[in-house]
Coordinates of C-alpha atoms and ligand atoms in Angstrom, one line a residue:
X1 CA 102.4 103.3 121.0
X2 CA 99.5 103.5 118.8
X3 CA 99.6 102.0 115.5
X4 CA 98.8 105.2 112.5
X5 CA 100.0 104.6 109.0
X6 CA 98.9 106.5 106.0
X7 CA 98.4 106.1 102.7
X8 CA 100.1 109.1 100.5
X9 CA 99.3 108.7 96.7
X10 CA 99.8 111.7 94.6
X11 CA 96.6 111.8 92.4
X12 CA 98.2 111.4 88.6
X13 CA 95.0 109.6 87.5
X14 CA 94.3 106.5 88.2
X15 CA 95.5 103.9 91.0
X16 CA 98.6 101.9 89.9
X17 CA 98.6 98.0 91.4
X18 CA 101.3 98.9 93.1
X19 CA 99.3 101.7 95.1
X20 CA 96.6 99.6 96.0
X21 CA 99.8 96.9 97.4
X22 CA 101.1 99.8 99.2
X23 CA 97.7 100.7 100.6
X24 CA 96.5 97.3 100.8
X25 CA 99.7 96.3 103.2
X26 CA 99.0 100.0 105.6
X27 CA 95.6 98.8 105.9
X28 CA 96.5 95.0 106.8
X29 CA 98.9 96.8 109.1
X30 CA 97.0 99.0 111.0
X31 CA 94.0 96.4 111.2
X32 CA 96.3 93.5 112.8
X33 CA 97.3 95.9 115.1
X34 CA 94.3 98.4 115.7
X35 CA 95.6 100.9 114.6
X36 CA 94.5 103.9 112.2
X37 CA 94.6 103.8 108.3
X38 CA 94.9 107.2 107.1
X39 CA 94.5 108.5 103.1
X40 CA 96.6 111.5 102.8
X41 CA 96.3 113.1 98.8
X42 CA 100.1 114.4 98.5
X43 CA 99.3 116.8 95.7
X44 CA 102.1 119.8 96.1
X45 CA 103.1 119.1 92.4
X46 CA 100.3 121.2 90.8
X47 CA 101.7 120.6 87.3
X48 CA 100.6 117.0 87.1
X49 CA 96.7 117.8 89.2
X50 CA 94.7 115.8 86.6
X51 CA 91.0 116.4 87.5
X52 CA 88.8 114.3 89.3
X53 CA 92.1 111.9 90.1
X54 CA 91.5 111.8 94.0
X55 CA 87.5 111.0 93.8
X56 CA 89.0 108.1 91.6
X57 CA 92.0 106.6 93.8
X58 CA 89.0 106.8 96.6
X59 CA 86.6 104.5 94.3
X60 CA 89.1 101.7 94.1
X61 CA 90.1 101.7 97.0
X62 CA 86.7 101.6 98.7
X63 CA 86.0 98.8 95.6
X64 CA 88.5 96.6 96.9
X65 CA 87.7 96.8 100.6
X66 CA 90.0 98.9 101.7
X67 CA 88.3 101.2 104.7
X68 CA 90.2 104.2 106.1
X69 CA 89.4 106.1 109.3
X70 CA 90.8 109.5 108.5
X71 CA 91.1 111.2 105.5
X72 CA 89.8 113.8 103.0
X73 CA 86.5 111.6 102.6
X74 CA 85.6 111.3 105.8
X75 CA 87.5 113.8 108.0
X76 CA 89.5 113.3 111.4
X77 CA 91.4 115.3 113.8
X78 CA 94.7 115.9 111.9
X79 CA 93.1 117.5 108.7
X80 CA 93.1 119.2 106.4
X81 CA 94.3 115.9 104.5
X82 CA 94.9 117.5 101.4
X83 CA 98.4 118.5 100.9
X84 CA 97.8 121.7 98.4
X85 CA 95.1 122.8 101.3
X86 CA 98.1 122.8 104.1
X87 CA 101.0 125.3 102.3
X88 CA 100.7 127.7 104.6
X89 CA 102.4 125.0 107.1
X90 CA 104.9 124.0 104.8
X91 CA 106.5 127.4 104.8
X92 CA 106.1 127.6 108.6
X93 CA 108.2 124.8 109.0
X94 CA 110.6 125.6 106.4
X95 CA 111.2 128.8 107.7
X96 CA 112.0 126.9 110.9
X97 CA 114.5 125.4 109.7
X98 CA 116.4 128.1 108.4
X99 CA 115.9 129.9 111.8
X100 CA 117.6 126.7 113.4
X101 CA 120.4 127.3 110.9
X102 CA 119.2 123.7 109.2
X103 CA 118.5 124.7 105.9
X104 CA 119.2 127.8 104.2
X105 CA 118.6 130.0 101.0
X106 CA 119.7 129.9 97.8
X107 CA 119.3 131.9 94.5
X108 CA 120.7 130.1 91.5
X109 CA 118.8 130.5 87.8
X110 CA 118.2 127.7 86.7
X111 CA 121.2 128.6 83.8
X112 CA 123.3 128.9 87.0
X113 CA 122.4 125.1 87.7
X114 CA 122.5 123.8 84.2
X115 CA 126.2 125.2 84.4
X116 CA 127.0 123.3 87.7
X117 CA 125.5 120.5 86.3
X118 CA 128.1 120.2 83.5
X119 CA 130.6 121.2 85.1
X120 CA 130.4 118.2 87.7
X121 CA 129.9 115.9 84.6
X122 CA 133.2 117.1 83.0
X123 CA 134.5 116.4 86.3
X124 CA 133.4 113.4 86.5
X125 CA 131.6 113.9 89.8
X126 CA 128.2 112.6 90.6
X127 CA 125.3 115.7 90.7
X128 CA 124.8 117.4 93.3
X129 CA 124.0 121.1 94.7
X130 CA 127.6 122.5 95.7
X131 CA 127.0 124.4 98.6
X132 CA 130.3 126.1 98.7
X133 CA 130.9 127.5 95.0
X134 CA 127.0 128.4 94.0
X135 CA 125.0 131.5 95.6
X136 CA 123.4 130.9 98.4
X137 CA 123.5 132.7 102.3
X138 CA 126.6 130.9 102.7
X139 CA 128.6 131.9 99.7
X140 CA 126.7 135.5 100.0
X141 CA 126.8 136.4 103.2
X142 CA 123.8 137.3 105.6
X143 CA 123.7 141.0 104.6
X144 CA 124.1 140.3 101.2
X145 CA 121.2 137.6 101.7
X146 CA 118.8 139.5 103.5
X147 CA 119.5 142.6 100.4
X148 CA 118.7 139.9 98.1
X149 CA 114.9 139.1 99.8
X150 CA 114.5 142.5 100.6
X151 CA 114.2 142.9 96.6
X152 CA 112.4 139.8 95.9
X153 CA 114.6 138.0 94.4
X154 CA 113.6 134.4 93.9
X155 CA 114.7 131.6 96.2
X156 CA 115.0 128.6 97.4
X157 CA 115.4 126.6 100.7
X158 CA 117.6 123.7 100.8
X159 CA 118.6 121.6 103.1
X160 CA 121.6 121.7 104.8
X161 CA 123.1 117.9 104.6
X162 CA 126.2 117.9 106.7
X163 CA 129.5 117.2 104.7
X164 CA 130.9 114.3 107.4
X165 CA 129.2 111.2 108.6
X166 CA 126.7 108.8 107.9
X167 CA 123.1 108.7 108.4
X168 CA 121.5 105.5 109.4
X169 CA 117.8 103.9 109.6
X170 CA 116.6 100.5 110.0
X171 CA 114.2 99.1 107.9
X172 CA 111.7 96.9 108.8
X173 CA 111.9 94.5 105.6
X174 CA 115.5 95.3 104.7
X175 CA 117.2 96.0 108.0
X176 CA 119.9 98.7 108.9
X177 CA 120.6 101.0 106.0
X178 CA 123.6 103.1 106.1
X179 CA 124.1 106.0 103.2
X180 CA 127.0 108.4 103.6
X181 CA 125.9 112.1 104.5
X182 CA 128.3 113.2 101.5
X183 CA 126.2 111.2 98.7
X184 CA 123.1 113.1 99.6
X185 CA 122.1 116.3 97.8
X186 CA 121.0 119.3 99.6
X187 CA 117.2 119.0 99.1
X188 CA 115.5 121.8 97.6
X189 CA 112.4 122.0 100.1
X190 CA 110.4 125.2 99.4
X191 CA 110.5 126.1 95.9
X192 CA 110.9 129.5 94.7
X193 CA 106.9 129.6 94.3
X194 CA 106.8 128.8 97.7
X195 CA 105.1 125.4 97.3
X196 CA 107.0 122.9 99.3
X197 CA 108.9 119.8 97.8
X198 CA 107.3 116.0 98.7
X199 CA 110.3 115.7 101.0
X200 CA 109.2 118.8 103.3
X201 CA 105.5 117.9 103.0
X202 CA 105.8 114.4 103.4
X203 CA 107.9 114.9 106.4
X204 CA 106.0 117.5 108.2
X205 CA 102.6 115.7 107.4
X206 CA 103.9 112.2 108.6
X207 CA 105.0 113.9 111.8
X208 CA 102.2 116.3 112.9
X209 CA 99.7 113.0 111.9
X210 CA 101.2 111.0 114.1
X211 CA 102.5 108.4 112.0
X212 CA 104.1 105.5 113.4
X213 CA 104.8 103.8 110.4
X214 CA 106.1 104.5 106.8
X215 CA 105.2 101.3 104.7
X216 CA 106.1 102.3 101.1
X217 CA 107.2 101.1 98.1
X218 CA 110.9 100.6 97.2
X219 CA 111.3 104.0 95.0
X220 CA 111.0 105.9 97.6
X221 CA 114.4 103.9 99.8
X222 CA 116.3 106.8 98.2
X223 CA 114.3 109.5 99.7
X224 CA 114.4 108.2 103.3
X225 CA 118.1 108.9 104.3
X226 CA 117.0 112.9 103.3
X227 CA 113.7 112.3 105.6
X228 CA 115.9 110.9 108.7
X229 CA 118.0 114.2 108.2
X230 CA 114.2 116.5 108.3
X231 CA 113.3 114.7 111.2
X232 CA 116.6 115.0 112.9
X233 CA 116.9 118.7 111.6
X234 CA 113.3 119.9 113.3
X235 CA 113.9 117.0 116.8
X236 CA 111.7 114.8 115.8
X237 CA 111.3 111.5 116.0
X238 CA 111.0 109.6 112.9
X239 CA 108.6 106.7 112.4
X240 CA 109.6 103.4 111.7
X241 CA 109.7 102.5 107.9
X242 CA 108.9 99.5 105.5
X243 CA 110.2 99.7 102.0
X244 CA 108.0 97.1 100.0
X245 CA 109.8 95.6 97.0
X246 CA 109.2 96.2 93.5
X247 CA 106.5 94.8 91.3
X248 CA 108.2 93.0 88.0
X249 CA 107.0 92.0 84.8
X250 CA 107.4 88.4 84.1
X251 CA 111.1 89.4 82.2
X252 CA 111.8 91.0 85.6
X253 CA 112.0 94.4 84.5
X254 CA 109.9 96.9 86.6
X255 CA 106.6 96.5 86.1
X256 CA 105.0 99.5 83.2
X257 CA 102.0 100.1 81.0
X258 CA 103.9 99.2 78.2
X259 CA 103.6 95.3 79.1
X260 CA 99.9 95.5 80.2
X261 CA 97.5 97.3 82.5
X262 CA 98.9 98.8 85.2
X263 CA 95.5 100.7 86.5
X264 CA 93.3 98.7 89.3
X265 CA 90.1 100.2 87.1
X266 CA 91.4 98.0 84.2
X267 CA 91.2 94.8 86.2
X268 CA 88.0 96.0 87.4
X269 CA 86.7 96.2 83.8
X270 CA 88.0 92.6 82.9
X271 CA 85.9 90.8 85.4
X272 CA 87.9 89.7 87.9
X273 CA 86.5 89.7 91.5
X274 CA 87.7 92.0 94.1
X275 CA 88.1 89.2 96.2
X276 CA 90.5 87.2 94.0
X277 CA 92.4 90.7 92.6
X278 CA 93.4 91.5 96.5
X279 CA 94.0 88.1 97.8
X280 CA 96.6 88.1 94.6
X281 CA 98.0 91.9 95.2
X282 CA 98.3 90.7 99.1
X283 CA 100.5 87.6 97.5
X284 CA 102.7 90.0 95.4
X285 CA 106.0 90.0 98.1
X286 CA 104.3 88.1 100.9
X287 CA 103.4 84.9 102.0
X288 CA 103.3 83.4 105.4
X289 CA 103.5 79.6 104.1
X290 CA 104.1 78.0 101.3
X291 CA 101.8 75.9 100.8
X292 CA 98.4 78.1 101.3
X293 CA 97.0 81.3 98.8
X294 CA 94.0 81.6 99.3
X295 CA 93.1 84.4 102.2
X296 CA 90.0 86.3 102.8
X297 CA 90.3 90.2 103.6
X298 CA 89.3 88.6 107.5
X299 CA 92.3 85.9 107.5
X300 CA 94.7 88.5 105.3
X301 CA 94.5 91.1 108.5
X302 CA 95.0 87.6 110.9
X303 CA 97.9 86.3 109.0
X304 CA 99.8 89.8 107.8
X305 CA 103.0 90.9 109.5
X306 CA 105.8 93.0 108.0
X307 CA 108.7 91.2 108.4
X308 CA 107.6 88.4 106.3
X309 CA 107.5 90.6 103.0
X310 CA 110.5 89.7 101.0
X311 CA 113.1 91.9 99.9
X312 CA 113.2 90.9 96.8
X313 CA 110.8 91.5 93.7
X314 CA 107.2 90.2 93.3
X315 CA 106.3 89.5 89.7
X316 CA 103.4 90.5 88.7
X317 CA 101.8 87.1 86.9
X318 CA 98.8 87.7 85.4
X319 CA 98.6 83.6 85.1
X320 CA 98.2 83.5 88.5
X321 CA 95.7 86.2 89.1
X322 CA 93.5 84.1 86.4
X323 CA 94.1 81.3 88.2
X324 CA 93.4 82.8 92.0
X325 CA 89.7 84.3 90.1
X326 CA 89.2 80.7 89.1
X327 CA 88.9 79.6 92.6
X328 CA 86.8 82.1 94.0
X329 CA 84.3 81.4 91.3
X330 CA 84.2 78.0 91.9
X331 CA 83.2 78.6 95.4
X332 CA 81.0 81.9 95.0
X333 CA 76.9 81.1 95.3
X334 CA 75.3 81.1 92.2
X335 CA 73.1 83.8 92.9
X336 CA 76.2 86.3 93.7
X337 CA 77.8 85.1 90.2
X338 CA 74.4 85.7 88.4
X339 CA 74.5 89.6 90.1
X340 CA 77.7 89.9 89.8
X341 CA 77.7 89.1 86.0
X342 CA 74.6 90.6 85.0
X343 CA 76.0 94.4 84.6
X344 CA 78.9 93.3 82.6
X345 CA 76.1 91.4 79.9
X346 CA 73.3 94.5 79.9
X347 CA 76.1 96.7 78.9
X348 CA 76.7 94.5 76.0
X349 CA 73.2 93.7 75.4
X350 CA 74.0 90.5 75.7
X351 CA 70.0 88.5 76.4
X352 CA 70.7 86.2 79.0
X353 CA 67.3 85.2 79.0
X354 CA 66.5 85.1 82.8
X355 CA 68.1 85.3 86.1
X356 CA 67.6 81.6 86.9
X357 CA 68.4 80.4 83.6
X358 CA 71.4 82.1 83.6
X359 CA 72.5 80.6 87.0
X360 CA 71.6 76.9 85.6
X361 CA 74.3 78.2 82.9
X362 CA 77.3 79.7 85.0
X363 CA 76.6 76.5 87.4
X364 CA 77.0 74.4 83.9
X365 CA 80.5 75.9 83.3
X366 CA 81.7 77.7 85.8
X367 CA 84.7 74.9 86.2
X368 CA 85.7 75.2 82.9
X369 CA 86.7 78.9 82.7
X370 CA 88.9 81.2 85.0
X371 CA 86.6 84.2 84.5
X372 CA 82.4 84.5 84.5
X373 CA 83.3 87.5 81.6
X374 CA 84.2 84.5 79.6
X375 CA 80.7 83.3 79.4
X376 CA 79.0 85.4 76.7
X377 CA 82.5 84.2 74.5
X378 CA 82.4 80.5 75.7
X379 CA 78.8 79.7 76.1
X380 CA 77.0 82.1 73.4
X381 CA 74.8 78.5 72.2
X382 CA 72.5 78.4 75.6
X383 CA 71.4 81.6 74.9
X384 CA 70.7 81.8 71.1
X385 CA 71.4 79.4 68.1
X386 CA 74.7 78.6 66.7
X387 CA 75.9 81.9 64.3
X388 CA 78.9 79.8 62.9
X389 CA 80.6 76.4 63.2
X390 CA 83.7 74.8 64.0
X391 CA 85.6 74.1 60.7
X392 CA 88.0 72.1 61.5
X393 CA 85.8 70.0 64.5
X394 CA 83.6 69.3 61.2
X395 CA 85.9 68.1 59.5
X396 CA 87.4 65.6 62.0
X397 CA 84.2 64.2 62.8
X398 CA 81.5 64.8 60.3
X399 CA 82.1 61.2 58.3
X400 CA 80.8 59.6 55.1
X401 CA 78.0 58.2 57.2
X402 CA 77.2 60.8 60.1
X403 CA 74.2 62.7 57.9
X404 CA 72.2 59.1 58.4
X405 CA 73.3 58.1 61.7
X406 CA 72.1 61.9 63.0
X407 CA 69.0 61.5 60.6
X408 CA 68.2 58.2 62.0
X409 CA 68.8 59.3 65.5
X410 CA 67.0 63.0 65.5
X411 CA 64.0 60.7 64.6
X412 CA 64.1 59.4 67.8
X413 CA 65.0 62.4 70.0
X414 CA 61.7 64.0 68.9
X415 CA 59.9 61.3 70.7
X416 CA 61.6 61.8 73.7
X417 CA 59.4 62.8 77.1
X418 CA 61.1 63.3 79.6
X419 CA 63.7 65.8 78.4
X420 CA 66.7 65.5 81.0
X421 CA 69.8 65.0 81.7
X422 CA 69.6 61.3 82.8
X423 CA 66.8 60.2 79.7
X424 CA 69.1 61.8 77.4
X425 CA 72.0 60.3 78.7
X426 CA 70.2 56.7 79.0
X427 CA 68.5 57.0 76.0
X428 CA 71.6 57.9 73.4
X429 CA 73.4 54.7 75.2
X430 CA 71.0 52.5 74.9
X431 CA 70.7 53.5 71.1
X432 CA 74.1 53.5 70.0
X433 CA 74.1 50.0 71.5
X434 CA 71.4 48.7 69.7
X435 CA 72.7 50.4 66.1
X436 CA 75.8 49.0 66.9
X437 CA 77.7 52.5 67.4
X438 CA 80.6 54.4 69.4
X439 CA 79.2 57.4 71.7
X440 CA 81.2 59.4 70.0
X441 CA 79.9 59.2 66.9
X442 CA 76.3 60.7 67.9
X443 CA 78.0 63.0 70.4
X444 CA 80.9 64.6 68.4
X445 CA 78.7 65.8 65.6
X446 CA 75.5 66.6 68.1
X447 CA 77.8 68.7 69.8
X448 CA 78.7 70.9 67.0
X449 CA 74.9 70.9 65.6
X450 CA 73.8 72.1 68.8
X451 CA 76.6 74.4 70.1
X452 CA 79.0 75.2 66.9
X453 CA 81.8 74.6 69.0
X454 CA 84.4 71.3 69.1
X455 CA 84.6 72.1 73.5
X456 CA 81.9 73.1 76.3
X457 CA 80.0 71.4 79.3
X458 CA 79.0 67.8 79.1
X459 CA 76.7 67.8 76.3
X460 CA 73.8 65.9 77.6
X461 CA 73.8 68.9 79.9
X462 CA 73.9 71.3 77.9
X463 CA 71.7 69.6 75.9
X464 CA 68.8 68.9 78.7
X465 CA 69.0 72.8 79.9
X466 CA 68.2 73.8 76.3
X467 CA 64.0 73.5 75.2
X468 CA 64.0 70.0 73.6
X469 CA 61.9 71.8 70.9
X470 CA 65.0 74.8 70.3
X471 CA 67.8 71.4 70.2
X472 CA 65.4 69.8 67.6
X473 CA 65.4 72.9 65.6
X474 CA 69.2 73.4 65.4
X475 CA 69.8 69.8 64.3
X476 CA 67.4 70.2 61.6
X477 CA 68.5 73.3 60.8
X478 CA 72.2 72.0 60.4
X479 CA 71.3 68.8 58.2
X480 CA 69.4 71.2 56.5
X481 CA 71.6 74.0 55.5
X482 CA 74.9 73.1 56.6
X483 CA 75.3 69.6 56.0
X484 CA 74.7 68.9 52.5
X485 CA 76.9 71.8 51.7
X486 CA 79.7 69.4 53.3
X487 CA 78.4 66.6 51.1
Ligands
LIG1 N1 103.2 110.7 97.3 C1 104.1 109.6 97.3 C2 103.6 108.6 96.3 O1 103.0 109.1 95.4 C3 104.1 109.0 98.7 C4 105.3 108.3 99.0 C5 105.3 108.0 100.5 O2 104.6 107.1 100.9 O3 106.1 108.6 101.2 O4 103.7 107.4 96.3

């Protein structure tokens, strides 16, 4: 059987993490297996159509490698793959199913449900559409029924879920699933506007594409007992299906915008490589060892298989994503850091001086931070002079006697030829030697002279990467302007 699985977001806006794990998981899916990947925009809820939404989920998703082979962007043989462009199907096949006797019509007011409603609470009964007290073909009768559409009176089609048995499905992460028939409500599946409900659409779509597998997330386990009973209603044969497990916050609860982005476009705009963000979304609820993480898009198709995604939650752990970003910029090329950075500092007019230099920089420190957006924050000093200074790194280490030392010791460094990292190293050894003083004591207040900061690279390369002639000029300027104030 060949291998389709689809991709369904509804296009509220922006795509959630969880989308692209949903999406990212199809597409590992069908590529293990050559299959198809299919993008389907399930968009029959025309109240929440936000603008521009779909041309948006398709830029993250083509940003984070993620290729389809059908879909509204590109086309295929089972289009249109739109939703709102297919209605006219919907109703075809809802229509069916009242012909087949499997779903039927009803006319309640919304008042008429509202009343039900609180009724069954009073009750103390769980909601649920009553097929044998409210009005509907059954309760009406077919004369009665066909008076009613005759005149145009509003309705709906339901579902007709059988009041005996159980309906059962196995799941390919969380095995056989069992839910009595009698807990399920009679799904509402062509609304009286016509438009069809996601259970109808999704149904129909997944079948007439082919689909051979449902991988989705866990919110949607409720839905899939109802989706057995479509497929079973028109004789089709339903697809096998994955429910993925949540995504949690650290404190476990569901993961939500309230405790921090929740939109792939915000990770995007914080820096963090596409490489590291998928190889950590792949992570979130899978892992074929335990003692490997790091997976290229290649190895991640190699390595993925469905039944080693846990049932359980995946915390999101944004700790770990920093970390994952670390590595791949310790092993990224220079030259692909410098491109990759430069956007991010002309859009804050950061001057970063020249393409080369800047790579001398990132080389400098890319060990000590988890993210090159760091840089203009951590490093400001190797591109422009010191704007403030480390208080409390003053105060530790600027002593009675440092203003002569650096004095004494500044003379020197002017004479210097050969301004690298090896002279300067050599050199400020061999002079603390001879003056009878502790490394620290020249490098400690040098440090904050030069870079205004108490951490950074080694200084002596930081140091030799910096004009000896701009170093010279903010030690002077320091002992200058700064250091007699501390006197
Ligand atoms: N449109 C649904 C969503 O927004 C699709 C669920 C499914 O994959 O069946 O996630």
């Amino acid at each position: 059987m060949e291998v389709r699985v689809r991709f369904a977001p509804s296009p509220t806006g922006y795509l959630h993490v969880g989308g692209l794990r949903t999406a990212l998981y199809n597409y590992l899916f069908a590529r293990h297996n050559n299959g198809k990947m299919i993008l389907r925009i399930e968009d029959t809820d025309r109240t929440r159509f936000v603008e521009g939404a779909t041309e948006n989920l398709i830029k993250y998703l083509e940003w984070s490698g993620i290729s389809f082979d059908e879909g509204p962007h590109i086309g295929g043989n089972y289009g249109p793959y739109i939703q709102s462009e297919r209605f006219d199907l919907y109703k075809k096949y809802g229509m069916q199913l009242i012909e087949k006797g499997q779903a039927y019509y009803a006319f309640d007011t919304s008042e008429e449900l509202d009343l039900m409603r609180e009724r069954q609470q009073k009750a103390g009964v769980a909601p649920k559409y009553d097929r044998t007290s409210m009005k509907n073909q059954f309760t009406l009768g077919e004369d009665k029924t066909k008076d009613l559409l005759s005149q145009n009176v509003p309705f709906v089609v339901r579902l007709k879920v059988p009041f005996e048995g159980e309906i059962k499905f196995k799941d390919m992460i969380r095995g056989e699933v069992t839910v009595r028939s009698r807990d399920v409500d009679d799904q509402i599946l062509l609304k009286s506007d016509g438009f069809p409900t996601y259970h109808l659409a999704n149904v129909v779509d997944d079948h007439l594409m082919g689909i051979s597998h449902v991988i989705r997330g866990e919110e949607w386990l409720p839905s899939t007992p109802k989706h057995i009973l479509l497929y079973q209603s028109f004789g089709w044969e339903a697809p096998d299906f994955a429910h993925l497990p949540l995504l949690l916050n650290k404190d476990k609860s569901k993961l939500s915008k309230r405790q921090g982005d929740v939109a792939v476009e915000d990770y995007v705009g914080k820096g963090y490589f596409k490489e590291a963000f998928v190889n950590f979304i792949a992570l979130l609820g899978w892992n074929p060892t335990s003692d490997r993480e790091i997976f290229s898009m290649q190895e991640l198709i190699e390595t993925f298989s469905l039944e080693k995604v846990n049932k359980s939650g995946a915390i999101f752990d944004i700790t770990k994503l920093n970390w994952m970003n670390s590595q791949y910029l310790r092993t990224k090329s220079l030259n692909e850091l410098a491109d990759f950075i430069i956007p991010f500092l002309q859009n804050i007019n950061f001057n970063f001086i020249s393409k080369d230099y800047l790579m001398k920089v990132i080389d400098l420190i890319k060990e000590r931070i988890d993210n090159l957006i760091e840089l203009p924050e951590f490093a400001p000093y190797m591109f422009a002079k010191p704007k403030e200074y480390d208080q409390d790194f003053i105060k530790k280490h600027w002593k009675e006697n440092t203003q002569n030392t650096i004095e004494k010791y500044f003379v020197e460094l002017k004479n210097i030829t050969n301004w690298d990292y090896q002279t300067l190293h050599d050199f400020t050894q061999k002079y603390c030697e001879e003056n009878n003083l502790k490394l620290r004591e020249i490098v400690h207040p040098l440090r904050i002279m030069i870079t205004g900061k108490s951490v950074g690279a080694g200084l002596f390369e930081t140091m030799s990467l910096l004009q000896q002639n701009d170093v010279l000029d903010r030690i002077f300027y320091f002992l200058e302007n700064i250091a007699l104030k501390l006197r």
